[in-house]
Coordinates of C-alpha atoms in Angstrom, one line a residue:
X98 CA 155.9 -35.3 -181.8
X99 CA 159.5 -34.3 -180.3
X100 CA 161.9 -34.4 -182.9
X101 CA 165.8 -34.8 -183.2
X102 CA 168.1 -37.1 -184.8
X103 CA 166.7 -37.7 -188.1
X104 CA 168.7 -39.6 -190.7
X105 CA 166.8 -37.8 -193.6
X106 CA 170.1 -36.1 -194.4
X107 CA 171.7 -39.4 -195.3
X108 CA 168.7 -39.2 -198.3
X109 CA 171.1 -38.2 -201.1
X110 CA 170.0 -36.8 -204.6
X111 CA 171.9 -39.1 -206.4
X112 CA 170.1 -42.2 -205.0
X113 CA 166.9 -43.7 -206.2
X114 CA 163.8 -43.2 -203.3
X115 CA 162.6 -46.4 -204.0
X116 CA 166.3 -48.0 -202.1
X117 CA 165.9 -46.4 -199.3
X118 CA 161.7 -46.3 -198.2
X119 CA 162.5 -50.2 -197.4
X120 CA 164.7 -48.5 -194.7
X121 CA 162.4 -45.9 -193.7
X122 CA 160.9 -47.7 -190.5
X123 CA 164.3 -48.5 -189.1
X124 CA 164.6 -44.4 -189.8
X125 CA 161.7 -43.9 -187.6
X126 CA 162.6 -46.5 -184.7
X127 CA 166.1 -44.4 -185.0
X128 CA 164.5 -41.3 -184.6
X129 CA 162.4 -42.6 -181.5
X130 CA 165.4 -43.9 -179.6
X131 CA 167.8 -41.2 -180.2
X132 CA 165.8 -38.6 -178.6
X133 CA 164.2 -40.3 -175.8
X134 CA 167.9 -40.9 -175.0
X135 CA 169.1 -37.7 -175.2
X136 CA 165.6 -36.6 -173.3
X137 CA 166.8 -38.9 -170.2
X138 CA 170.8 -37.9 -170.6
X139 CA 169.7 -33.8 -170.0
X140 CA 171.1 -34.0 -166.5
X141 CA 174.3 -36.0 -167.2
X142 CA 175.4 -34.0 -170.0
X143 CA 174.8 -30.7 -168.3
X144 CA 176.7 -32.4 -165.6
X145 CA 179.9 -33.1 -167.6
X146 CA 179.7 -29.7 -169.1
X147 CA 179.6 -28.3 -165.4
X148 CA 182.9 -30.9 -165.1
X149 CA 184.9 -29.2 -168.5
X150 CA 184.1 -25.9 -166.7
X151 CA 185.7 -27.0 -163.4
X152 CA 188.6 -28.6 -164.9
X153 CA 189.2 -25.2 -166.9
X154 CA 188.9 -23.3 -163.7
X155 CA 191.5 -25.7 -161.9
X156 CA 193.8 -25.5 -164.7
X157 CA 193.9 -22.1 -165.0
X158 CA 194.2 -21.4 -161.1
X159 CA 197.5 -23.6 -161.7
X160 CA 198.3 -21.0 -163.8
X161 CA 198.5 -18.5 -161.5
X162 CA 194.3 -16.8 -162.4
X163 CA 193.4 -17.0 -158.5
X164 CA 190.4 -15.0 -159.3
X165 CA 188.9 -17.3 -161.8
X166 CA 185.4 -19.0 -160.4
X167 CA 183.1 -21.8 -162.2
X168 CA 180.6 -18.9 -162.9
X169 CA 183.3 -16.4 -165.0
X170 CA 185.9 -18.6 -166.6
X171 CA 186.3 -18.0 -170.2
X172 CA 188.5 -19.8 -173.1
X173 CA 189.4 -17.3 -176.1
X174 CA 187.5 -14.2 -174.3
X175 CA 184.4 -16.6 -174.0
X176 CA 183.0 -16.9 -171.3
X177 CA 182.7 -21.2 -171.4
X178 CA 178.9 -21.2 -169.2
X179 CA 177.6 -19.2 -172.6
X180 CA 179.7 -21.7 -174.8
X181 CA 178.8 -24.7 -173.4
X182 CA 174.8 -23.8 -172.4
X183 CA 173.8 -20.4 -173.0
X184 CA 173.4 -16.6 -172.2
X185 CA 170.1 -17.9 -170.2
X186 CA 171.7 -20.1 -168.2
X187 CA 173.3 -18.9 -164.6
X188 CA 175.3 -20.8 -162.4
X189 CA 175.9 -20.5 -158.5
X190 CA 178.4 -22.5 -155.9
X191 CA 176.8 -23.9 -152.9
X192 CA 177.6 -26.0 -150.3
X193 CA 176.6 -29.0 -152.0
X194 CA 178.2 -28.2 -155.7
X195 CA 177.3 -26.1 -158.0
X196 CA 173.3 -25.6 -159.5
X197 CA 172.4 -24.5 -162.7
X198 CA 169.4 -22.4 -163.6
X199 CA 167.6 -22.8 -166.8
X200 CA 165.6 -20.0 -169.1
X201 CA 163.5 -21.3 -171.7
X202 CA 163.8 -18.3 -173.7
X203 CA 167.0 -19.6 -175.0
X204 CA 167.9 -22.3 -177.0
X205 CA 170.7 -25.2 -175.6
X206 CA 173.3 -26.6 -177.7
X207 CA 171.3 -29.7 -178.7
X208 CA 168.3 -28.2 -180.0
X209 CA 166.2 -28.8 -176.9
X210 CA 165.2 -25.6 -174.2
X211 CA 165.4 -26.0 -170.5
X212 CA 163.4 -24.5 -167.9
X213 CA 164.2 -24.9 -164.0
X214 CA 167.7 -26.0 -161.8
X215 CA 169.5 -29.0 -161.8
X216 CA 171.9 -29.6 -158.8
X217 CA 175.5 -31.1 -159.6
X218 CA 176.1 -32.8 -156.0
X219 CA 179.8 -33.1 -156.1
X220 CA 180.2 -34.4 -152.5
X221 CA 183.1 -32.0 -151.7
X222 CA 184.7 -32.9 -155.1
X223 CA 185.3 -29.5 -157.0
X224 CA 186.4 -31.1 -160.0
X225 CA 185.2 -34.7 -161.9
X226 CA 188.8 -35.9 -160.8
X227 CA 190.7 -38.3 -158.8
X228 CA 188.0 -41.1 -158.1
X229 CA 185.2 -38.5 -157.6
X230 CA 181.3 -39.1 -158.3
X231 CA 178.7 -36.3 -159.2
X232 CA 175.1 -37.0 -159.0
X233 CA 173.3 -34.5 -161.1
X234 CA 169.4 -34.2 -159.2
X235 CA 166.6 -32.4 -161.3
X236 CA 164.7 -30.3 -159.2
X237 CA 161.3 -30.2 -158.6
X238 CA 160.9 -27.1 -161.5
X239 CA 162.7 -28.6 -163.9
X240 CA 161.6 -29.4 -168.1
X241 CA 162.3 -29.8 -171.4
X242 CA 161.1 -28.3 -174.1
X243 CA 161.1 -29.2 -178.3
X244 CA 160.2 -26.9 -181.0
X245 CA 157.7 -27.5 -183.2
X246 CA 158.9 -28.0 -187.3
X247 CA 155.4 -25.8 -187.6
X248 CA 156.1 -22.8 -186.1
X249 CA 155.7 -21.1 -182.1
X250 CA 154.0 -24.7 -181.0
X251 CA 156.7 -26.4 -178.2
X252 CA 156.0 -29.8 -177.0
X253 CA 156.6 -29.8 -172.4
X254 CA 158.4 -32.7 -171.3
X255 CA 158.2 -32.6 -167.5
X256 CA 161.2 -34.1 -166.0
X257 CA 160.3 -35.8 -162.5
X258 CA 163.6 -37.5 -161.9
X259 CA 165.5 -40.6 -161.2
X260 CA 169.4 -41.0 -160.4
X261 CA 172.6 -39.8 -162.9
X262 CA 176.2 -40.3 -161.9
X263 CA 179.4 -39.1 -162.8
X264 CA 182.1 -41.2 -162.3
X265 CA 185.8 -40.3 -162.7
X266 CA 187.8 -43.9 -163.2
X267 CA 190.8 -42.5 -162.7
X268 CA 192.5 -43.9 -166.0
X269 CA 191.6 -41.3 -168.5
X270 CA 187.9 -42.4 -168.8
X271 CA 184.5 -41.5 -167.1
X272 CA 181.2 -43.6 -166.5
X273 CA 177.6 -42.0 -166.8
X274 CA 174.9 -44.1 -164.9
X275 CA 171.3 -43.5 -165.6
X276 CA 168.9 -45.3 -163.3
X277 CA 164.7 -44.6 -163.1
X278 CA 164.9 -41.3 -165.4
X279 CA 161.4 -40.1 -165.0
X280 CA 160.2 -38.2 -168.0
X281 CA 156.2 -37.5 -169.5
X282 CA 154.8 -35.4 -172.4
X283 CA 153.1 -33.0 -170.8
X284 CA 149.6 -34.0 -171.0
X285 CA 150.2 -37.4 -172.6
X286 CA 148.5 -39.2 -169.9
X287 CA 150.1 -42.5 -170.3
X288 CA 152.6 -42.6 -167.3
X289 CA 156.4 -41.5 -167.0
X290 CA 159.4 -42.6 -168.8
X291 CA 161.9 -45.2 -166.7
X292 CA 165.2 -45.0 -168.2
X293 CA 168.2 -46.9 -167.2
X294 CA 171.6 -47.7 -168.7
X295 CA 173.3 -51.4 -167.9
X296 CA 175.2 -51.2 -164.7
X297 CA 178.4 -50.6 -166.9
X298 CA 176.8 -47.1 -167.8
X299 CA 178.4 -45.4 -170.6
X300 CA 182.4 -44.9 -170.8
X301 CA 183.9 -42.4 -172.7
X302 CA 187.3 -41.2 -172.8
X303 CA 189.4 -39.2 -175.1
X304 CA 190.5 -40.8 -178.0
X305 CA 194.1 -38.8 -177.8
X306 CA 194.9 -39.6 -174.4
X307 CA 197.0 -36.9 -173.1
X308 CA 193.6 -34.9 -173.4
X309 CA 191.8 -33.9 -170.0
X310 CA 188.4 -32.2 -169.5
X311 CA 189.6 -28.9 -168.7
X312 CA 188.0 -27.2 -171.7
X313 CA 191.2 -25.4 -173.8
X314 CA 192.5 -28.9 -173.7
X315 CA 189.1 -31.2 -174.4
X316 CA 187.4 -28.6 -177.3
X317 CA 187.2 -30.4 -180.8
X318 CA 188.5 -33.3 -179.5
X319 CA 187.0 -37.0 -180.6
X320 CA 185.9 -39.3 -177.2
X321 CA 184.9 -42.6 -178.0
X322 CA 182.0 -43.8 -176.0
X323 CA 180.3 -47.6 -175.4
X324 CA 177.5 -48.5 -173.7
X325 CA 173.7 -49.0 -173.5
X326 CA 170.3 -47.8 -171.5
X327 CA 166.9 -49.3 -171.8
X328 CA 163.5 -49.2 -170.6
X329 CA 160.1 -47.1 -171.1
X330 CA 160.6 -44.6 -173.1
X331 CA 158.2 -41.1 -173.0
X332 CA 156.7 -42.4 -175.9
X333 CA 152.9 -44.2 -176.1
X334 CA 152.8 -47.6 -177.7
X335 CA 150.4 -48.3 -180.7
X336 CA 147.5 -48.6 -178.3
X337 CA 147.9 -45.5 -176.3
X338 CA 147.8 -47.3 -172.8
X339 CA 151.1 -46.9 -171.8
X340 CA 154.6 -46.4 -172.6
X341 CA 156.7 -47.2 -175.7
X342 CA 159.6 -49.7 -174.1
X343 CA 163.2 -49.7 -176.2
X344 CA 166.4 -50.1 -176.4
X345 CA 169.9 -48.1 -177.5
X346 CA 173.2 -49.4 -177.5
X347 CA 176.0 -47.2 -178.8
X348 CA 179.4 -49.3 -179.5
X349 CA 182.6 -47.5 -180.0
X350 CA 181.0 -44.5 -181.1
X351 CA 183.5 -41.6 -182.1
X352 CA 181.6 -38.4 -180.8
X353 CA 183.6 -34.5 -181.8
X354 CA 180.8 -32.4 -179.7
X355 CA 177.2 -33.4 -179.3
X356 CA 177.9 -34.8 -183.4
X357 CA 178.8 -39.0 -184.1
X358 CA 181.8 -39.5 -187.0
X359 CA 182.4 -43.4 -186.3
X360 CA 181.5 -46.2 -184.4
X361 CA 177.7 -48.3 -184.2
X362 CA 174.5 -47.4 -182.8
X363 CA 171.9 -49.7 -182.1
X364 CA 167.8 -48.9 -181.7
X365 CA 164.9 -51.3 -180.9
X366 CA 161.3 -51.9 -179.4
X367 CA 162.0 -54.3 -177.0
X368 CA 158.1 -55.1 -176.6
X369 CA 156.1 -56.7 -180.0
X370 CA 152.9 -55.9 -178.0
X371 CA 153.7 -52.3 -178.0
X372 CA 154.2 -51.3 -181.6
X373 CA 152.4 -52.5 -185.3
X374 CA 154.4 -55.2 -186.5
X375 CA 153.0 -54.4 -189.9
X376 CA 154.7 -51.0 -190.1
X377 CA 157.3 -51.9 -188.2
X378 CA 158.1 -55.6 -189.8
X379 CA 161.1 -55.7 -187.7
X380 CA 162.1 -53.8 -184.3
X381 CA 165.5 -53.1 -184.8
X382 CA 167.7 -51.0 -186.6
X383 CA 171.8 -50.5 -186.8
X384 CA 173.3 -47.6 -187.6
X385 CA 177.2 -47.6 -188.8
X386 CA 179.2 -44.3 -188.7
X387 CA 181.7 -43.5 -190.9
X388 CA 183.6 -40.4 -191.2
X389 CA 180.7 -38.9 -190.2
X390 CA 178.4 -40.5 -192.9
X391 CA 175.8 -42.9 -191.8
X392 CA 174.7 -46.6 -193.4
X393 CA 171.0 -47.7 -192.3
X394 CA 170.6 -51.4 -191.5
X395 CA 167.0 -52.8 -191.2
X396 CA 165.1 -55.9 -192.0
X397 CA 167.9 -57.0 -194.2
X398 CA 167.7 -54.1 -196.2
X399 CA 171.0 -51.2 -196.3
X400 CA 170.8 -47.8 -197.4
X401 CA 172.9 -46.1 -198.9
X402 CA 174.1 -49.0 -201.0
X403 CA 178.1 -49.8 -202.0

C-alpha cells in the first residue's frame, strides 16, 4: 500500500491508546485521501515550483543577472532546480515552455520518486504572472513511485493523464485546476484514478501579501489555501472491482512548504457500496490544524482530547 500522510505522530505518550483507537478509522480514511491527492497534484506542484523558479529568474534579470536561465538560477549559492526537486531532475526551455525530466534514482521533496517528463505549456508566458495560465501535461513516460516501510520493495503508479492548470488571478493569488487525473497501481487491474477538483480549483496566496513567487522572496513563507477535488481514487474498494471514490476538502489551510500549521482538512468515501461500513462505521473524517498540531474528528469521537 502507498503510504504518506499518517497522523500516527499525533499518538502521544502521554495519552491513553484506548482514546484514540475510536479514531483510528478516520486515521486510515485520512491516510487514503491525503495521498491519492497528492498522487493526482504531481503535475501541478512541479508546475508551481517551475513558476518560483521563473519568478526568481525574472527578478534577478531586473537586477541586472542577464545571464541567469530557468535551468542555473540559484538562491544562497543553491542552485533552486536541486532545492526545489532534485540533483536527478534536468530542466530544458522549449518552444512551448519549459519540460522537466525525472530520475527515479532520486528521492523528491515529498517522499514520492518520479520517473519520465512533464511539459509546463506556458503559452508564451515565461513567468506564472499577469493573467497567465500553465497547463502542466504528463507525458507518455511518466510515474510515480512509493517506497516500501519494508525495505527495496517500490509500489509503480503509472500516471496516464488528465488536465492541470495554473492560473495567475492577478490579485496576489493563484488557482490549481485538476480535471480527469488518470492514475493506476501498476498491476492493480481495477481501472484508472479520475480526479477532479470543483471548478473553483484550489486558491492559494501568500498570507503576507507583499510576498511574490520569485523564490528569495516566497521561501518559508505561510500561503493559505481553500478548496476541494473528488472522484475515483487509485485505490480498490472493499470488493476489488473497481475504484475507491472520495473526497478532500482543505479550508483555510496554512501550508510553510509541502507541511500544514493551521486551517481544516476534510476526507471521505463518497460511495457506502465501496468500503465496510463495519470498519469504517462512518465515512468521514475532519482534521483541525493548529500551530502545526493536529485534532482527529470522527464518528463523534476527538483525539487528542482538551
Amino acid at each position: 500500500m502507498l503510504a504518506a500522510l499518517a497522523l500516527s505522530s499525533c499518538v502521544k505518550e502521554n495519552d491513553s491508546y484506548k482514546d484514540w483507537l475510536p479514531v483510528q478509522p478516520g486515521q486510515y480514511i485520512y491516510t487514503y485521501v491525503m495521498t491519492q491527492d497528492r498522487v493526482a497534484m504531481q503535475a501541478a506542484n512541479a508546475g508551481m515550483r517551475v513558476a518560483v523558479m521563473a519568478a526568481e529568474v525574472a527578478k534577478q534579470r531586473a537586477a541586472g543577472e542577464d545571464e541567469v536561465t530557468i535551468g542555473t538560477v540559484k538562491y544562497n549559492n543553491q542552485l533552486l532546480l536541486s532545492a526545489l526537486f532534485n540533483s536527478g531532475t534536468k530542466i530544458e526551455e522549449t518552444d512551448d515552455g519549459y519540460m522537466l525530466t525525472f530520475s527515479k534514482d532520486y528521492l523528491m521533496p515529498d517522499g514520492f520518486h518520479l520517473e519520465g517528463s512533464l511539459l509546463v505549456r506556458t503559452g508564451g508566458a515565461a513567468e506564472l504572472a499577469n493573467g497567465a495560465e500553465w497547463r502542466v501535461e504528463m507525458q507518455p513516460d511518466f510515474k510515480l513511485y512509493s517506497d516500501s516501510a519494508y525495505g527495496s520493495v517500490q509500489s509503480q503508479v503509472n500516471m496516464y493523464g488528465g488536465t492541470t492548470t495554473l492560473t495567475d488571478n492577478q490579485d496576489g493569488s493563484y488557482t490549481i485546476r485538476l480535471s480527469g487525473i488518470a492514475a493506476e497501481v501498476d498491476g492493480s487491474h481495477i481501472g484508472s484514478s479520475n480526479w477532479s477538483t470543483s471548478d473553483e480549483g484550489f486558491v492559494l496566496r501568500p498570507e503576507d501579501e507583499k510576498v511574490t513567487l520569485a523564490y528569495s522572496s516566497c521561501h518559508g513563507e505561510t500561503f493559505r489555501i481553500n478548496g476541494s477535488a473528488s472522484g475515483l481514487s487509485i485505490y480498490a474498494n472493499m470488493s476489488g472491482s473497481r475504484p475507491l471514490s472520495m473526497s478532500y476538502t482543505v479550508t483555510d489551510g496554512l501550508f510553510v512548504g509541502l507541511r500544514i500549521i493551521g486551517g481544516t482538512q476534510e476526507c471521505e468515501f463518497t460511495s457506502t457500496s465501496d468500503y465496510d461500513t463495519t470498519g469504517y462505521p462512518a465515512p468521514d473524517v475532519r482534521v483541525e490544524w493548529t500551530n502545526g498540531q493536529s485534532r482527529i474528528f470522527y464518528n463523534g469521537n476527538v483525539y487528542p482530547k482538551e
